[in-house]
PDB file of C-alpha atoms in Angstrom:
ATOM      1  CA  MET A   1      17.935  34.320 -30.146  1.00 48.00           C
ATOM      2  CA  ILE A   2      18.918  30.634 -30.382  1.00 51.00           C
ATOM      3  CA  ARG A   3      21.427  29.971 -33.132  1.00 53.00           C
ATOM      4  CA  ARG A   4      21.718  26.588 -34.798  1.00 51.00           C
ATOM      5  CA  PRO A   5      24.766  24.657 -35.937  1.00 55.00           C
ATOM      6  CA  PRO A   6      25.230  24.345 -39.715  1.00 49.00           C
ATOM      7  CA  ARG A   7      22.841  21.961 -41.469  1.00 44.00           C
ATOM      8  CA  SER A   8      20.703  21.492 -38.334  1.00 43.00           C
ATOM      9  CA  THR A   9      17.308  23.182 -38.499  1.00 39.00           C
ATOM     10  CA  GLN A  10      15.510  25.082 -35.786  1.00 42.00           C
ATOM     11  CA  ARG A  11      12.124  26.758 -35.670  1.00 39.00           C
ATOM     12  CA  ARG A  12       9.648  28.368 -33.308  1.00 37.00           C
ATOM     13  CA  SER A  13       6.686  26.383 -32.092  1.00 35.00           C
ATOM     14  CA  SER A  14       3.711  28.377 -30.897  1.00 34.00           C
ATOM     15  CA  ALA A  15       2.301  25.293 -29.210  1.00 34.00           C
ATOM     16  CA  ALA A  16       5.336  24.811 -27.035  1.00 35.00           C
ATOM     17  CA  SER A  17       5.538  25.952 -23.437  1.00 39.00           C
ATOM     18  CA  ASP A  18       6.721  29.489 -22.773  1.00 40.00           C
ATOM     19  CA  VAL A  19       9.667  27.974 -20.937  1.00 39.00           C
ATOM     20  CA  TYR A  20      11.201  26.301 -23.991  1.00 44.00           C
ATOM     21  CA  LYS A  21       9.976  27.918 -27.198  1.00 63.00           C
ATOM     22  CA  ARG A  22      12.724  26.733 -29.536  1.00 86.00           C
ATOM     23  CA  GLN A  23      12.282  23.479 -31.401  1.00 90.00           C
ATOM     24  CA  VAL A  24      15.347  21.991 -33.071  1.00 91.00           C
ATOM     25  CA  ILE A  25      16.029  19.109 -35.440  1.00 91.00           C
ATOM     26  CA  GLY A  26      19.349  17.419 -34.820  1.00 89.00           C
ATOM     27  CA  TYR A  27      21.336  14.770 -36.636  1.00 90.00           C
ATOM     28  CA  SER A  28      20.178  11.130 -36.551  1.00 89.00           C
ATOM     29  CA  LEU A  29      23.744   9.981 -37.291  1.00 91.00           C
ATOM     30  CA  VAL A  30      26.334  10.654 -34.591  1.00 89.00           C
ATOM     31  CA  THR A  31      29.596   9.180 -33.334  1.00 88.00           C
ATOM     32  CA  LYS A  32      29.605   5.721 -31.761  1.00 85.00           C
ATOM     33  CA  GLU A  33      30.376   7.278 -28.365  1.00 85.00           C
ATOM     34  CA  LYS A  34      27.540   9.822 -28.509  1.00 87.00           C
ATOM     35  CA  ALA A  35      25.042   7.233 -29.791  1.00 84.00           C
ATOM     36  CA  THR A  36      24.909   5.495 -26.399  1.00 83.00           C
ATOM     37  CA  GLU A  37      26.227   8.225 -24.108  1.00 85.00           C
ATOM     38  CA  MET A  38      23.018   8.501 -22.067  1.00 83.00           C
ATOM     39  CA  ILE A  39      22.379   4.753 -21.877  1.00 81.00           C
ATOM     40  CA  ALA A  40      23.053   3.019 -18.556  1.00 73.00           C
ATOM     41  CA  GLU A  41      23.675  -0.384 -20.165  1.00 74.00           C
ATOM     42  CA  LYS A  42      27.248  -0.968 -21.301  1.00 71.00           C
ATOM     43  CA  ASN A  43      27.866  -2.350 -24.819  1.00 76.00           C
ATOM     44  CA  PHE A  44      24.360  -1.395 -25.903  1.00 82.00           C
ATOM     45  CA  PRO A  45      23.930  -2.599 -29.531  1.00 80.00           C
ATOM     46  CA  THR A  46      23.715   0.105 -32.204  1.00 82.00           C
ATOM     47  CA  THR A  47      23.359   0.354 -35.960  1.00 81.00           C
ATOM     48  CA  SER A  48      26.236   1.877 -37.947  1.00 82.00           C
ATOM     49  CA  LEU A  49      26.822   2.652 -41.605  1.00 84.00           C
ATOM     50  CA  LEU A  50      29.225   0.404 -43.503  1.00 83.00           C
ATOM     51  CA  MET A  51      30.776   3.348 -45.332  1.00 85.00           C
ATOM     52  CA  PRO A  52      30.065   6.593 -43.425  1.00 83.00           C
ATOM     53  CA  MET A  53      30.999   9.940 -44.958  1.00 85.00           C
ATOM     54  CA  THR A  54      32.684  11.001 -41.688  1.00 85.00           C
ATOM     55  CA  GLU A  55      33.359   9.469 -38.273  1.00 82.00           C
ATOM     56  CA  GLU A  56      31.003  12.012 -36.694  1.00 83.00           C
ATOM     57  CA  ARG A  57      28.070  10.690 -38.767  1.00 89.00           C
ATOM     58  CA  GLN A  58      28.367   6.917 -38.677  1.00 87.00           C
ATOM     59  CA  THR A  59      26.028   5.539 -35.964  1.00 88.00           C
ATOM     60  CA  LEU A  60      22.272   5.933 -35.528  1.00 88.00           C
ATOM     61  CA  ARG A  61      21.401   7.593 -32.227  1.00 90.00           C
ATOM     62  CA  VAL A  62      19.602   5.722 -29.457  1.00 89.00           C
ATOM     63  CA  ASN A  63      19.081   8.957 -27.490  1.00 90.00           C
ATOM     64  CA  MET A  64      18.653  12.571 -28.599  1.00 93.00           C
ATOM     65  CA  ILE A  65      20.307  14.326 -25.654  1.00 94.00           C
ATOM     66  CA  PRO A  66      23.889  14.447 -27.078  1.00 92.00           C
ATOM     67  CA  GLY A  67      22.567  16.306 -30.137  1.00 93.00           C
ATOM     68  CA  LEU A  68      20.907  18.894 -27.903  1.00 94.00           C
ATOM     69  CA  LEU A  69      24.148  19.329 -25.961  1.00 95.00           C
ATOM     70  CA  ASP A  70      25.982  20.024 -29.221  1.00 93.00           C
ATOM     71  CA  ILE A  71      23.454  22.763 -30.025  1.00 93.00           C
ATOM     72  CA  ILE A  72      23.854  24.264 -26.540  1.00 94.00           C
ATOM     73  CA  ASN A  73      27.628  24.253 -27.033  1.00 94.00           C
ATOM     74  CA  TYR A  74      27.260  26.010 -30.395  1.00 93.00           C
ATOM     75  CA  ASN A  75      25.115  28.736 -28.862  1.00 93.00           C
ATOM     76  CA  GLN A  76      27.084  29.280 -25.665  1.00 93.00           C
ATOM     77  CA  ASN A  77      30.307  29.582 -27.648  1.00 92.00           C
ATOM     78  CA  ARG A  78      28.581  32.471 -29.449  1.00 91.00           C
ATOM     79  CA  LYS A  79      27.537  34.283 -26.258  1.00 89.00           C
ATOM     80  CA  ASN A  80      24.001  32.863 -26.108  1.00 89.00           C
ATOM     81  CA  SER A  81      24.314  31.656 -22.515  1.00 90.00           C
ATOM     82  CA  ASN A  82      20.600  31.007 -21.875  1.00 92.00           C
ATOM     83  CA  VAL A  83      19.440  28.137 -24.075  1.00 92.00           C
ATOM     84  CA  ALA A  84      16.133  26.263 -23.834  1.00 93.00           C
ATOM     85  CA  ILE A  85      15.391  23.817 -26.646  1.00 94.00           C
ATOM     86  CA  TYR A  86      13.461  20.643 -27.399  1.00 94.00           C
ATOM     87  CA  GLU A  87      13.307  18.065 -30.175  1.00 94.00           C
ATOM     88  CA  VAL A  88      10.679  15.573 -31.307  1.00 94.00           C
ATOM     89  CA  GLY A  89      12.185  12.824 -33.437  1.00 93.00           C
ATOM     90  CA  ASN A  90      13.066   9.160 -33.741  1.00 93.00           C
ATOM     91  CA  ILE A  91      15.700   7.134 -31.976  1.00 90.00           C
ATOM     92  CA  PHE A  92      16.882   3.827 -33.429  1.00 91.00           C
ATOM     93  CA  LEU A  93      16.870   0.672 -31.312  1.00 87.00           C
ATOM     94  CA  PRO A  94      18.322  -2.709 -32.319  1.00 82.00           C
ATOM     95  CA  SER A  95      16.011  -5.213 -33.982  1.00 77.00           C
ATOM     96  CA  THR A  96      16.019  -8.980 -34.563  1.00 73.00           C
ATOM     97  CA  ALA A  97      14.445  -8.552 -38.008  1.00 71.00           C
ATOM     98  CA  GLN A  98      16.068 -10.464 -40.833  1.00 72.00           C
ATOM     99  CA  ASP A  99      16.795  -7.337 -42.838  1.00 71.00           C
ATOM    100  CA  GLY A 100      18.663  -5.871 -39.855  1.00 71.00           C
ATOM    101  CA  ARG A 101      16.711  -2.625 -39.877  1.00 83.00           C
ATOM    102  CA  PRO A 102      16.517  -0.904 -36.464  1.00 87.00           C
ATOM    103  CA  ILE A 103      13.253  -0.065 -34.743  1.00 87.00           C
ATOM    104  CA  GLU A 104      12.356   3.618 -34.993  1.00 90.00           C
ATOM    105  CA  VAL A 105      10.855   4.915 -31.752  1.00 91.00           C
ATOM    106  CA  PRO A 106       9.457   8.479 -31.475  1.00 94.00           C
ATOM    107  CA  ASN A 107      10.943  10.434 -28.578  1.00 94.00           C
ATOM    108  CA  LEU A 108      10.791  13.884 -27.010  1.00 95.00           C
ATOM    109  CA  ALA A 109      13.922  15.429 -25.513  1.00 95.00           C
ATOM    110  CA  LEU A 110      14.514  18.851 -23.962  1.00 95.00           C
ATOM    111  CA  ALA A 111      17.528  20.681 -22.568  1.00 95.00           C
ATOM    112  CA  ILE A 112      17.794  23.933 -20.593  1.00 95.00           C
ATOM    113  CA  SER A 113      20.988  25.746 -19.645  1.00 94.00           C
ATOM    114  CA  GLY A 114      21.617  29.126 -18.050  1.00 91.00           C
ATOM    115  CA  ASN A 115      18.912  31.325 -16.534  1.00 90.00           C
ATOM    116  CA  VAL A 116      15.178  30.830 -16.850  1.00 86.00           C
ATOM    117  CA  VAL A 117      14.701  34.419 -15.639  1.00 83.00           C
ATOM    118  CA  ASP A 118      17.311  37.086 -16.341  1.00 81.00           C
ATOM    119  CA  ALA A 119      18.400  39.606 -13.728  1.00 78.00           C
ATOM    120  CA  SER A 120      16.763  43.038 -13.700  1.00 79.00           C
ATOM    121  CA  TYR A 121      16.662  46.069 -11.431  1.00 78.00           C
ATOM    122  CA  SER A 122      13.943  44.446  -9.299  1.00 80.00           C
ATOM    123  CA  HIS A 123      15.111  40.838  -8.934  1.00 82.00           C
ATOM    124  CA  LYS A 124      18.074  38.519  -9.237  1.00 87.00           C
ATOM    125  CA  ALA A 125      18.563  36.039 -12.054  1.00 84.00           C
ATOM    126  CA  THR A 126      16.956  32.605 -11.616  1.00 87.00           C
ATOM    127  CA  PRO A 127      19.142  29.750 -12.900  1.00 89.00           C
ATOM    128  CA  VAL A 128      17.547  26.530 -14.088  1.00 91.00           C
ATOM    129  CA  ASP A 129      17.569  23.671 -11.577  1.00 92.00           C
ATOM    130  CA  PHE A 130      16.311  20.091 -11.287  1.00 93.00           C
ATOM    131  CA  PHE A 131      12.903  21.031  -9.930  1.00 91.00           C
ATOM    132  CA  HIS A 132      12.283  23.509 -12.736  1.00 92.00           C
ATOM    133  CA  VAL A 133      12.783  20.846 -15.408  1.00 93.00           C
ATOM    134  CA  LYS A 134      10.930  18.234 -13.343  1.00 93.00           C
ATOM    135  CA  GLY A 135       7.992  20.662 -13.169  1.00 91.00           C
ATOM    136  CA  ILE A 136       7.953  20.933 -16.973  1.00 92.00           C
ATOM    137  CA  VAL A 137       7.868  17.138 -17.255  1.00 93.00           C
ATOM    138  CA  GLU A 138       5.078  16.897 -14.666  1.00 91.00           C
ATOM    139  CA  ASN A 139       3.005  19.384 -16.672  1.00 90.00           C
ATOM    140  CA  LEU A 140       3.564  17.374 -19.851  1.00 90.00           C
ATOM    141  CA  LEU A 141       2.498  14.175 -18.065  1.00 90.00           C
ATOM    142  CA  SER A 142      -0.324  15.667 -15.995  1.00 83.00           C
ATOM    143  CA  GLY A 143      -2.895  13.353 -17.598  1.00 79.00           C
ATOM    144  CA  TYR A 144      -1.129  10.143 -16.560  1.00 84.00           C
ATOM    145  CA  GLU A 145      -1.861   8.140 -13.420  1.00 79.00           C
ATOM    146  CA  ASP A 146       0.656   6.777 -10.931  1.00 82.00           C
ATOM    147  CA  LEU A 147       3.467   9.034 -12.152  1.00 87.00           C
ATOM    148  CA  THR A 148       6.733   8.401 -10.271  1.00 89.00           C
ATOM    149  CA  PHE A 149      10.240   9.889 -10.253  1.00 91.00           C
ATOM    150  CA  THR A 150      12.828   7.487  -8.841  1.00 90.00           C
ATOM    151  CA  ALA A 151      16.376   8.635  -8.126  1.00 90.00           C
ATOM    152  CA  THR A 152      19.055   6.797 -10.098  1.00 90.00           C
ATOM    153  CA  SER A 153      22.861   6.761 -10.218  1.00 89.00           C
ATOM    154  CA  GLU A 154      23.187   4.214 -13.031  1.00 89.00           C
ATOM    155  CA  MET A 155      23.664   6.719 -15.852  1.00 89.00           C
ATOM    156  CA  PRO A 156      27.337   7.747 -15.926  1.00 88.00           C
ATOM    157  CA  SER A 157      26.713  10.849 -18.062  1.00 92.00           C
ATOM    158  CA  MET A 158      24.107  12.177 -15.608  1.00 93.00           C
ATOM    159  CA  HIS A 159      24.573  13.672 -12.128  1.00 94.00           C
ATOM    160  CA  PRO A 160      24.000  10.771  -9.665  1.00 90.00           C
ATOM    161  CA  GLY A 161      22.288  12.975  -7.077  1.00 85.00           C
ATOM    162  CA  ARG A 162      20.095  14.971  -9.462  1.00 92.00           C
ATOM    163  CA  THR A 163      18.703  12.411 -11.893  1.00 94.00           C
ATOM    164  CA  ALA A 164      15.460  10.451 -11.781  1.00 93.00           C
ATOM    165  CA  VAL A 165      13.860   7.700 -13.852  1.00 93.00           C
ATOM    166  CA  ILE A 166      10.276   8.486 -14.881  1.00 94.00           C
ATOM    167  CA  ALA A 167       7.534   5.855 -14.838  1.00 92.00           C
ATOM    168  CA  ALA A 168       3.784   5.952 -15.417  1.00 89.00           C
ATOM    169  CA  ASN A 169       1.524   3.101 -14.298  1.00 85.00           C
ATOM    170  CA  GLY A 170       4.678   1.100 -13.580  1.00 85.00           C
ATOM    171  CA  HIS A 171       6.087   1.507 -17.117  1.00 90.00           C
ATOM    172  CA  HIS A 172       9.407   3.254 -17.792  1.00 92.00           C
ATOM    173  CA  ILE A 173       8.913   6.282 -20.042  1.00 93.00           C
ATOM    174  CA  GLY A 174      12.088   8.345 -19.641  1.00 93.00           C
ATOM    175  CA  PHE A 175      14.406  10.244 -17.350  1.00 95.00           C
ATOM    176  CA  VAL A 176      15.105  13.787 -16.125  1.00 95.00           C
ATOM    177  CA  GLY A 177      18.126  15.331 -14.457  1.00 95.00           C
ATOM    178  CA  GLN A 178      21.347  17.268 -14.603  1.00 96.00           C
ATOM    179  CA  ILE A 179      24.139  16.501 -17.027  1.00 95.00           C
ATOM    180  CA  HIS A 180      27.163  15.254 -15.061  1.00 95.00           C
ATOM    181  CA  PRO A 181      29.723  18.043 -14.550  1.00 94.00           C
ATOM    182  CA  ALA A 182      32.383  15.919 -16.279  1.00 94.00           C
ATOM    183  CA  THR A 183      30.108  15.445 -19.296  1.00 94.00           C
ATOM    184  CA  ALA A 184      29.249  19.154 -19.338  1.00 95.00           C
ATOM    185  CA  LYS A 185      32.979  19.950 -19.301  1.00 95.00           C
ATOM    186  CA  LYS A 186      33.547  17.585 -22.226  1.00 94.00           C
ATOM    187  CA  TYR A 187      30.839  19.359 -24.242  1.00 94.00           C
ATOM    188  CA  ASP A 188      32.133  22.743 -23.028  1.00 95.00           C
ATOM    189  CA  ILE A 189      28.733  23.873 -21.719  1.00 95.00           C
ATOM    190  CA  SER A 190      27.532  25.372 -18.439  1.00 94.00           C
ATOM    191  CA  GLU A 191      25.284  23.560 -15.947  1.00 94.00           C
ATOM    192  CA  THR A 192      22.549  21.908 -18.019  1.00 95.00           C
ATOM    193  CA  TYR A 193      19.368  19.980 -17.217  1.00 96.00           C
ATOM    194  CA  VAL A 194      17.687  17.573 -19.626  1.00 96.00           C
ATOM    195  CA  ALA A 195      14.745  15.204 -19.975  1.00 95.00           C
ATOM    196  CA  ALA A 196      13.934  12.434 -22.446  1.00 95.00           C
ATOM    197  CA  LEU A 197      10.509  10.843 -22.912  1.00 95.00           C
ATOM    198  CA  ASP A 198       9.390   7.818 -24.924  1.00 94.00           C
ATOM    199  CA  LEU A 199       6.448   9.140 -26.971  1.00 93.00           C
ATOM    200  CA  GLN A 200       5.414   5.658 -28.105  1.00 91.00           C
ATOM    201  CA  ALA A 201       5.098   4.432 -24.518  1.00 90.00           C
ATOM    202  CA  MET A 202       3.233   7.620 -23.607  1.00 90.00           C
ATOM    203  CA  LEU A 203       0.702   7.064 -26.411  1.00 88.00           C
ATOM    204  CA  GLU A 204       0.167   3.450 -25.346  1.00 87.00           C
ATOM    205  CA  LEU A 205      -0.399   4.474 -21.716  1.00 86.00           C
ATOM    206  CA  LYS A 206      -2.631   7.463 -22.494  1.00 81.00           C
ATOM    207  CA  PRO A 207      -6.223   6.827 -21.350  1.00 70.00           C
ATOM    208  CA  ALA A 208      -8.628   6.117 -24.203  1.00 69.00           C
ATOM    209  CA  GLN A 209     -10.978   8.788 -22.946  1.00 69.00           C
ATOM    210  CA  THR A 210     -10.985  11.687 -20.518  1.00 69.00           C
ATOM    211  CA  ILE A 211     -13.101  11.098 -17.416  1.00 71.00           C
ATOM    212  CA  PHE A 212     -14.345  14.201 -15.638  1.00 74.00           C
ATOM    213  CA  LYS A 213     -14.927  14.200 -11.893  1.00 73.00           C
ATOM    214  CA  GLU A 214     -17.401  16.402 -10.117  1.00 77.00           C
ATOM    215  CA  ILE A 215     -15.872  19.255  -8.128  1.00 79.00           C
ATOM    216  CA  PRO A 216     -16.164  18.502  -4.381  1.00 78.00           C
ATOM    217  CA  LYS A 217     -18.849  20.514  -2.615  1.00 81.00           C
ATOM    218  CA  VAL A 218     -16.957  20.739   0.676  1.00 84.00           C
ATOM    219  CA  GLN A 219     -13.675  22.336   1.635  1.00 87.00           C
ATOM    220  CA  ALA A 220     -10.505  20.249   1.913  1.00 88.00           C
ATOM    221  CA  VAL A 221      -8.776  19.696   5.273  1.00 90.00           C
ATOM    222  CA  THR A 222      -4.991  19.732   5.710  1.00 92.00           C
ATOM    223  CA  ARG A 223      -2.785  18.271   8.412  1.00 92.00           C
ATOM    224  CA  ASP A 224       0.998  18.446   8.788  1.00 93.00           C
ATOM    225  CA  ILE A 225       3.148  15.515   9.797  1.00 92.00           C
ATOM    226  CA  ALA A 226       6.878  15.597  10.604  1.00 92.00           C
ATOM    227  CA  MET A 227       9.061  12.555  11.123  1.00 92.00           C
ATOM    228  CA  LEU A 228      12.628  11.444  11.744  1.00 92.00           C
ATOM    229  CA  LEU A 229      13.841   8.939   9.144  1.00 91.00           C
ATOM    230  CA  ASP A 230      16.888   7.083   7.939  1.00 90.00           C
ATOM    231  CA  ALA A 231      18.941   9.488   5.791  1.00 88.00           C
ATOM    232  CA  LYS A 232      18.988   7.000   2.902  1.00 88.00           C
ATOM    233  CA  LEU A 233      15.208   7.139   2.438  1.00 89.00           C
ATOM    234  CA  THR A 234      13.887   9.328  -0.381  1.00 88.00           C
ATOM    235  CA  ASN A 235      10.803  11.460  -0.815  1.00 88.00           C
ATOM    236  CA  ALA A 236       9.464   8.806  -3.213  1.00 85.00           C
ATOM    237  CA  ASP A 237       9.829   6.138  -0.490  1.00 89.00           C
ATOM    238  CA  VAL A 238       7.799   8.186   1.995  1.00 92.00           C
ATOM    239  CA  ILE A 239       5.056   9.139  -0.463  1.00 90.00           C
ATOM    240  CA  SER A 240       4.764   5.511  -1.563  1.00 89.00           C
ATOM    241  CA  VAL A 241       4.181   4.355   2.021  1.00 91.00           C
ATOM    242  CA  ILE A 242       1.696   7.159   2.701  1.00 92.00           C
ATOM    243  CA  THR A 243      -0.359   6.394  -0.416  1.00 90.00           C
ATOM    244  CA  ASP A 244      -0.166   2.647   0.301  1.00 89.00           C
ATOM    245  CA  SER A 245      -1.962   3.353   3.589  1.00 88.00           C
ATOM    246  CA  ARG A 246      -5.080   3.393   1.388  1.00 86.00           C
ATOM    247  CA  VAL A 247      -6.847   6.290   3.080  1.00 87.00           C
ATOM    248  CA  LYS A 248      -9.628   7.006   0.586  1.00 88.00           C
ATOM    249  CA  THR A 249     -10.054  10.620   1.652  1.00 89.00           C
ATOM    250  CA  LEU A 250      -6.348  11.461   1.118  1.00 90.00           C
ATOM    251  CA  THR A 251      -6.117  13.572  -2.056  1.00 89.00           C
ATOM    252  CA  LYS A 252      -2.646  15.129  -1.918  1.00 89.00           C
ATOM    253  CA  VAL A 253       0.759  14.638  -0.250  1.00 90.00           C
ATOM    254  CA  GLU A 254       3.264  17.496  -0.392  1.00 91.00           C
ATOM    255  CA  LEU A 255       6.785  17.695   1.054  1.00 90.00           C
ATOM    256  CA  PHE A 256       7.484  21.113   2.579  1.00 90.00           C
ATOM    257  CA  ASP A 257      10.601  20.656   4.726  1.00 91.00           C
ATOM    258  CA  VAL A 258      13.765  18.537   4.828  1.00 90.00           C
ATOM    259  CA  TYR A 259      16.472  18.979   7.467  1.00 90.00           C
ATOM    260  CA  GLN A 260      19.694  17.095   8.126  1.00 87.00           C
ATOM    261  CA  GLY A 261      22.453  18.494  10.299  1.00 85.00           C
ATOM    262  CA  ILE A 262      22.916  20.016  13.756  1.00 86.00           C
ATOM    263  CA  ASN A 263      20.953  18.375  16.620  1.00 86.00           C
ATOM    264  CA  LEU A 264      20.185  15.293  14.504  1.00 87.00           C
ATOM    265  CA  PRO A 265      22.111  12.007  14.320  1.00 87.00           C
ATOM    266  CA  ALA A 266      24.398  11.757  11.272  1.00 85.00           C
ATOM    267  CA  HIS A 267      22.379   8.906   9.776  1.00 89.00           C
ATOM    268  CA  LYS A 268      19.006  10.603  10.283  1.00 90.00           C
ATOM    269  CA  LYS A 269      17.018  13.389   8.626  1.00 93.00           C
ATOM    270  CA  SER A 270      13.759  15.180   9.339  1.00 92.00           C
ATOM    271  CA  MET A 271      11.032  15.354   6.690  1.00 93.00           C
ATOM    272  CA  ALA A 272       7.710  17.158   6.977  1.00 93.00           C
ATOM    273  CA  TYR A 273       4.618  16.798   4.807  1.00 94.00           C
ATOM    274  CA  THR A 274       1.251  18.439   4.326  1.00 93.00           C
ATOM    275  CA  LEU A 275      -1.558  15.921   3.865  1.00 92.00           C
ATOM    276  CA  THR A 276      -4.807  17.025   2.225  1.00 92.00           C
ATOM    277  CA  PHE A 277      -8.070  15.208   2.891  1.00 91.00           C
ATOM    278  CA  GLN A 278     -11.372  15.756   1.104  1.00 89.00           C
ATOM    279  CA  THR A 279     -14.677  14.031   0.493  1.00 86.00           C
ATOM    280  CA  ALA A 280     -17.143  14.736  -2.279  1.00 78.00           C
ATOM    281  CA  GLU A 281     -20.346  15.268  -0.315  1.00 79.00           C
ATOM    282  CA  GLN A 282     -19.796  16.164   3.333  1.00 83.00           C
ATOM    283  CA  SER A 283     -17.205  17.685   5.633  1.00 85.00           C
ATOM    284  CA  MET A 284     -14.964  15.281   7.507  1.00 85.00           C
ATOM    285  CA  THR A 285     -15.452  15.005  11.246  1.00 88.00           C
ATOM    286  CA  ASP A 286     -12.601  15.313  13.731  1.00 89.00           C
ATOM    287  CA  ASP A 287     -12.776  11.569  14.384  1.00 90.00           C
ATOM    288  CA  GLU A 288     -12.515  10.755  10.671  1.00 90.00           C
ATOM    289  CA  ILE A 289      -9.459  12.994  10.287  1.00 90.00           C
ATOM    290  CA  LYS A 290      -7.895  11.528  13.442  1.00 91.00           C
ATOM    291  CA  ASN A 291      -8.462   7.954  12.214  1.00 92.00           C
ATOM    292  CA  ALA A 292      -6.954   8.781   8.812  1.00 91.00           C
ATOM    293  CA  MET A 293      -3.855  10.313  10.391  1.00 92.00           C
ATOM    294  CA  THR A 294      -3.487   7.376  12.793  1.00 92.00           C
ATOM    295  CA  LYS A 295      -3.645   4.902   9.908  1.00 93.00           C
ATOM    296  CA  ILE A 296      -0.975   6.806   7.979  1.00 92.00           C
ATOM    297  CA  THR A 297       1.388   7.287  10.936  1.00 93.00           C
ATOM    298  CA  THR A 298       1.064   3.619  11.909  1.00 92.00           C
ATOM    299  CA  HIS A 299       1.991   2.618   8.363  1.00 92.00           C
ATOM    300  CA  LEU A 300       5.011   4.947   8.383  1.00 92.00           C
ATOM    301  CA  ILE A 301       6.240   3.534  11.686  1.00 92.00           C
ATOM    302  CA  GLU A 302       5.818  -0.068  10.549  1.00 91.00           C
ATOM    303  CA  LYS A 303       7.278   0.273   7.044  1.00 91.00           C
ATOM    304  CA  LEU A 304       9.963   2.942   7.492  1.00 92.00           C
ATOM    305  CA  ASN A 305      10.658   2.826  11.221  1.00 90.00           C
ATOM    306  CA  ALA A 306       9.719   6.519  11.301  1.00 89.00           C
ATOM    307  CA  GLU A 307       9.808   8.533  14.502  1.00 90.00           C
ATOM    308  CA  ILE A 308       6.819  10.860  14.435  1.00 91.00           C
ATOM    309  CA  ARG A 309       7.699  14.290  15.830  1.00 87.00           C
TER     310      ARG A 309
END
């Protein structure tokens, strides 16, 4: 059972995913430090009360994650080690209006800490990780086109190697990742993963209508491709180049192996992908598949200096 801090409400939501069933409502007023803790920009402008009741409730939040971390701390200090919560509410951004009122922007934030599956006699416990939370976000955004996750190290309160900025159709809509160990230590919580989404941007980008596509009548064809790349390149870089090859029959690109270590140069890594091809009306011929693969490999060699293996 998820316990709540005093004066902060929490309730079940039957519409929520099975993974995070507990909805919480945190404080809109926080400390000046917490108000901008998850913001990459330094000296981000905020709105504060002239005469706050306490120092802990003096500045309007511009991100909801710190409030969720406080709730996780409250629960884990009371032996509730597995916490999965989310909040839908407003953040408050600076405005140039004459009355000085901030802009209220609806946001969705979630936080998961501990195990997503507890240990039993038949299996080991499964702790939450980056890909688990990323999968939740992908399910929430499944209706959006051109969804990208780009690694970032510009958020000091987030783990630089396990945090990504989320964009849809080229527009920034949020971030997902692991709370930095130093930040987790400050909040006195165990390893925690979070995500924050701009609901207003999501509503503006949502298609006006749902367009249904006919189910293909022929079976898809898959081909694997492995390559040696510069170690600094990311999965997003490779997928971007593959999709930019503009092979119309390419329907899916999936990473299935990454290796860096023995028998490879220090500055190189091996990445392998499964490419899925499919047409709507007729099966692809061997020549069509070969031409598609050639076009993709040529693009990878030219753009990323890839060594096809």
